[in-house]
PDB file of C-alpha atoms in Angstrom:
ATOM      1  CA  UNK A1178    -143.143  33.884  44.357  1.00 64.00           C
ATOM      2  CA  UNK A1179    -145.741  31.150  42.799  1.00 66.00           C
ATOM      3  CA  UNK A1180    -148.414  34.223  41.820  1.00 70.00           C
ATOM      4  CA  UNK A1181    -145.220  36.392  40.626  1.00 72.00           C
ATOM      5  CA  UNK A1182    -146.347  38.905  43.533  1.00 75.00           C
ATOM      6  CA  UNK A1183    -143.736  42.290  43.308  1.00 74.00           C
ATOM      7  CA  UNK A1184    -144.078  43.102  47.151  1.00 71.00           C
ATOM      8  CA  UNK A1185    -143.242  46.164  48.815  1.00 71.00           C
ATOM      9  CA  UNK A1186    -140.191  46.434  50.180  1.00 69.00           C
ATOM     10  CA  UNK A1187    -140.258  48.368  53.249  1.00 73.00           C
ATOM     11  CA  UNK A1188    -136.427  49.016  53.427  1.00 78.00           C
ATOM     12  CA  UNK A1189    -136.433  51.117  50.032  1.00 77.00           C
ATOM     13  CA  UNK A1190    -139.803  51.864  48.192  1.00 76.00           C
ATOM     14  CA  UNK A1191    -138.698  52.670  45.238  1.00 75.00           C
ATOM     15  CA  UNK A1192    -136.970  49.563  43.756  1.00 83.00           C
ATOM     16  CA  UNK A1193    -140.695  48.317  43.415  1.00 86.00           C
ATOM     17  CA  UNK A1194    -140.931  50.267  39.558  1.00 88.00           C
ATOM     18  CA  UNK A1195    -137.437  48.466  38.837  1.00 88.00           C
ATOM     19  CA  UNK A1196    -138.919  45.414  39.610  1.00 87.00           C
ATOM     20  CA  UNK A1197    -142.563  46.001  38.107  1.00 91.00           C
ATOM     21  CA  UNK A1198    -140.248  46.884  35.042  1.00 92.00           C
ATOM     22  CA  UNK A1199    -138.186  43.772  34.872  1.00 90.00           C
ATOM     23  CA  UNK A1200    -141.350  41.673  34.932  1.00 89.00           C
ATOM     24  CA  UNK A1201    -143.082  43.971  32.304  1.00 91.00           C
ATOM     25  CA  UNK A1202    -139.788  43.034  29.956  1.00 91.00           C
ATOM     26  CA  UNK A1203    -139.941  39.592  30.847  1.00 91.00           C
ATOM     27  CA  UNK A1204    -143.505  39.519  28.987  1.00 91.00           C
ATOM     28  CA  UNK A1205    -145.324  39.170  32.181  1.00 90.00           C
ATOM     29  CA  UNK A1206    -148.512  41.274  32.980  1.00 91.00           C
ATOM     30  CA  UNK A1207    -148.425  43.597  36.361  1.00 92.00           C
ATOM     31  CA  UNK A1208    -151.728  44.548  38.382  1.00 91.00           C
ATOM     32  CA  UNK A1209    -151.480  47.835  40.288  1.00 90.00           C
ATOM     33  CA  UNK A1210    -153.902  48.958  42.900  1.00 88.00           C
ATOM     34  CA  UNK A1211    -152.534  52.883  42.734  1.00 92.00           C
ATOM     35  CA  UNK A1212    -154.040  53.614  45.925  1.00 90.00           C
ATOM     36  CA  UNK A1213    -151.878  51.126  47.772  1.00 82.00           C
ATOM     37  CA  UNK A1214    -153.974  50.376  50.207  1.00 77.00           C
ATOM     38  CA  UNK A1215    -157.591  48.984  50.985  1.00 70.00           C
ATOM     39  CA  UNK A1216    -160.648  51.511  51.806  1.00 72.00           C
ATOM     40  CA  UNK A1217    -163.192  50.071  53.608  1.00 67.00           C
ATOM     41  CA  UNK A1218    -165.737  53.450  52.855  1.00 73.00           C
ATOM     42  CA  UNK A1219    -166.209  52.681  49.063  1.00 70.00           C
ATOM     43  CA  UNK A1220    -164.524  55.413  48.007  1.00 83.00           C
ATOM     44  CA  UNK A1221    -161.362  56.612  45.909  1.00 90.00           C
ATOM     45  CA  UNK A1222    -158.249  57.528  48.070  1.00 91.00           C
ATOM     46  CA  UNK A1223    -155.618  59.763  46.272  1.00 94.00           C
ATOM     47  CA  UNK A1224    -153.474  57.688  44.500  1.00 96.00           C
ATOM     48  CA  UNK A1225    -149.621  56.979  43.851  1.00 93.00           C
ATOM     49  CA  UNK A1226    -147.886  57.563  40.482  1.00 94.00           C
ATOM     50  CA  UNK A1227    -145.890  54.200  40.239  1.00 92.00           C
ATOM     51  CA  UNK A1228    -148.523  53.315  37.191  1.00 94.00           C
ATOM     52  CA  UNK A1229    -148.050  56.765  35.746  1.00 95.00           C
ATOM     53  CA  UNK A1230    -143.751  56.093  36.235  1.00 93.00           C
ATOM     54  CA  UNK A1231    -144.360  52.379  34.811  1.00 93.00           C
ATOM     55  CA  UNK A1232    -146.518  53.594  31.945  1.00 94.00           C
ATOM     56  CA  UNK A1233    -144.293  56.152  30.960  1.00 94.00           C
ATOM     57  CA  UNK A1234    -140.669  54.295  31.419  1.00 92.00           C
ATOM     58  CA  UNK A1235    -142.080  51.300  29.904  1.00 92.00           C
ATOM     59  CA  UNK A1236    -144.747  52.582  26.913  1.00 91.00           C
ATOM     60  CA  UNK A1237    -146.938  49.132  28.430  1.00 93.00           C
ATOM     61  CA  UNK A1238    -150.320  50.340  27.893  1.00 95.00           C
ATOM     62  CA  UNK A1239    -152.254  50.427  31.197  1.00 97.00           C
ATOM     63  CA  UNK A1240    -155.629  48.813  31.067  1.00 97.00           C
ATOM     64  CA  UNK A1241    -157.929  50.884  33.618  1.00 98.00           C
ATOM     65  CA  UNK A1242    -160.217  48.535  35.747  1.00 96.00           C
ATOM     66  CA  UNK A1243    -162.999  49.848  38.179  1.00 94.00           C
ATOM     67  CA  UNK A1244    -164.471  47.935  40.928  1.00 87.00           C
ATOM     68  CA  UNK A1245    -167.814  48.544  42.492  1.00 83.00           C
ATOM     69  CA  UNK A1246    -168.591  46.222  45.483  1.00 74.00           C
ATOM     70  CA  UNK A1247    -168.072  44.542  48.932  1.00 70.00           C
ATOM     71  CA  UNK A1248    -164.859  46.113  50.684  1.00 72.00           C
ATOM     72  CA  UNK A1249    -163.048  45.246  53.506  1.00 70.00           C
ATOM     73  CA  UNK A1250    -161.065  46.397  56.546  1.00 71.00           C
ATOM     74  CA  UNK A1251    -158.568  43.611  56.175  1.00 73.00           C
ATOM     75  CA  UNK A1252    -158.206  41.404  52.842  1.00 69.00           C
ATOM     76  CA  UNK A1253    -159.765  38.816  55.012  1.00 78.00           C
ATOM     77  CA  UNK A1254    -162.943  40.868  55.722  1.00 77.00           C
ATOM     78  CA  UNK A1255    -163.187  41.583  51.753  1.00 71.00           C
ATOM     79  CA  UNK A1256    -162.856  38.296  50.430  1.00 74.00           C
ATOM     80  CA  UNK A1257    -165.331  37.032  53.216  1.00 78.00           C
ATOM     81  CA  UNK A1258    -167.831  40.041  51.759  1.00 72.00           C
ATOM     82  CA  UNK A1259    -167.184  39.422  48.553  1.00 71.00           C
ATOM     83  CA  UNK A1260    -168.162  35.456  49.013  1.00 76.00           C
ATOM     84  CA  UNK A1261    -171.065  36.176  51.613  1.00 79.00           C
ATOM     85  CA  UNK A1262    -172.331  37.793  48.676  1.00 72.00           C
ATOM     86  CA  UNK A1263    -172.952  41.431  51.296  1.00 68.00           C
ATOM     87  CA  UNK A1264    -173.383  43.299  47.599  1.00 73.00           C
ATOM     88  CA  UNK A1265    -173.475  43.186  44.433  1.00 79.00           C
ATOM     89  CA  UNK A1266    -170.030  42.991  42.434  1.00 79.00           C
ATOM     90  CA  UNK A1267    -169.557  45.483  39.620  1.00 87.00           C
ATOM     91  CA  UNK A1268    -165.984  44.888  37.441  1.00 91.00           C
ATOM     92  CA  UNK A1269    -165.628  46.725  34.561  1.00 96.00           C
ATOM     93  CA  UNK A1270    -162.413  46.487  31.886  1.00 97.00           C
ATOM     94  CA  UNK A1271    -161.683  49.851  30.278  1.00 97.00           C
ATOM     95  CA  UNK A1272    -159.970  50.508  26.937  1.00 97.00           C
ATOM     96  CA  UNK A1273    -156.405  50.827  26.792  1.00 97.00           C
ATOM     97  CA  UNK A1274    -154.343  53.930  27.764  1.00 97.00           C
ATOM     98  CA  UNK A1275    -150.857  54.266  26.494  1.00 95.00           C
ATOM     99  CA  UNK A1276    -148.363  56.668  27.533  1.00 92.00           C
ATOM    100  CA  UNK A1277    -144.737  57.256  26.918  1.00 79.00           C
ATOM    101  CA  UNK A1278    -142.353  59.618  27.526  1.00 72.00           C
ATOM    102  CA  UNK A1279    -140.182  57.865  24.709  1.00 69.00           C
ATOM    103  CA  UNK A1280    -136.900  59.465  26.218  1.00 67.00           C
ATOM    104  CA  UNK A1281    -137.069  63.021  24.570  1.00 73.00           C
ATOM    105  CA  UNK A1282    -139.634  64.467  27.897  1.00 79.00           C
ATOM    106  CA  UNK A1283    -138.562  64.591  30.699  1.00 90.00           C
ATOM    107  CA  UNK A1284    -140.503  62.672  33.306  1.00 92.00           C
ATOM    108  CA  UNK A1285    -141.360  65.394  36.028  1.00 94.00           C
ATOM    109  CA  UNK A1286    -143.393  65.419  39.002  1.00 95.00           C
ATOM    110  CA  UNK A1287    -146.450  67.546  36.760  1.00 95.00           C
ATOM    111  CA  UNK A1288    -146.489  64.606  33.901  1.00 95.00           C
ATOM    112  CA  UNK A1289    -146.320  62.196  36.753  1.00 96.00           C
ATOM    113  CA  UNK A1290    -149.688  63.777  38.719  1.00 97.00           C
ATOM    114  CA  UNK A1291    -151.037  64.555  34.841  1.00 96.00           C
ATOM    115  CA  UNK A1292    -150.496  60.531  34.313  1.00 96.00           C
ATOM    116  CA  UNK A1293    -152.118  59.571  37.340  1.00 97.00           C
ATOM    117  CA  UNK A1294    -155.094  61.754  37.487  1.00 98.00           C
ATOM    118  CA  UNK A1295    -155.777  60.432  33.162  1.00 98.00           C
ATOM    119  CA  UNK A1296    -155.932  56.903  34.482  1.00 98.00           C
ATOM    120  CA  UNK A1297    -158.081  57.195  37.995  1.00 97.00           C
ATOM    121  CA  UNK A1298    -160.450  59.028  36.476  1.00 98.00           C
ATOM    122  CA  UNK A1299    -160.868  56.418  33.784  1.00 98.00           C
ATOM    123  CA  UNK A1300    -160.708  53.716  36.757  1.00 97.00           C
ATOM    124  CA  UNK A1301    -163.250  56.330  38.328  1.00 96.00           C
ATOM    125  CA  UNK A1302    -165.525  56.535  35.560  1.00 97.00           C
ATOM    126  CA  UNK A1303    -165.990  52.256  35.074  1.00 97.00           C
ATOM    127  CA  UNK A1304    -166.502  51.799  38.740  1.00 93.00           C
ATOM    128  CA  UNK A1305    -169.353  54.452  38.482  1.00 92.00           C
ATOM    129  CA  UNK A1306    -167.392  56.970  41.425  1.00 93.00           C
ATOM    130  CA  UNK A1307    -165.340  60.030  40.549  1.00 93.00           C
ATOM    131  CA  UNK A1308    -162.131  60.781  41.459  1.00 96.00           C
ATOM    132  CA  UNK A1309    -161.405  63.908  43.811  1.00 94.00           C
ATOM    133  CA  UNK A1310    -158.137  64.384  43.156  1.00 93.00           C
TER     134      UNK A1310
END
């Protein structure tokens, strides 16, 4: 609760976008890893389309960040690799990307995967990987 962390709630999955949205009202910024989950080989893992359904619901612009750098198994193993200094640390901030569906189209599963693919290859492109999927 002090860092404003939305967690996942194993029970039902999907009231995580209701609550990313009630923060995004509230004023408050929300950080999305799409992935969802750590990957310790360096490289891109097909991603989720909660940012795509936040983006569009919400018209919150979504600022595309890439990371180049020490990974991890477990968060402990990156943060130790990312202070033992294992590699160098690449972050790079993108330019905005705004989408809305603005009520009149429908938000389908196609827009959704569109949505998604438009922002990891952006992510994709300023960590200096590509995106496969």
């Amino acid at each position: 609760n002090y860092l404003g962390m939305v967690l996942v709630p194993h029970a039902d999955k999907s009231r995580v976008v209701e609550n990313c949205l009630v923060k995004l009202r509230e004023g408050f910024p929300v950080v999305i890893f799409p992935e969802g989950k750590r990957n310790p080989e360096g490289t891109m893992s097909e991603a989720r389309t909660g940012v795509a359904r936040l983006a569009l619901l919400s018209g919150v612009p979504v600022i595309p960040i890439g990371y180049r750098g020490p990974t991890g198994r477990t968060m402990v193993e990156a943060a130790r690799n990312v202070l033992m200094r294992t590699k160098e640390l690449h972050i790079r901030v993108g330019v905005p990307l705004t989408f809305s569906a603005n009520g009149s189209t429908p938000i389908t599963k196609e827009l959704l995967t569109e949505t998604t693919r438009t922002i990891m290859h952006a992510v994709a492109s300023l960590a200096g990987t590509t995106y496969p999927f």
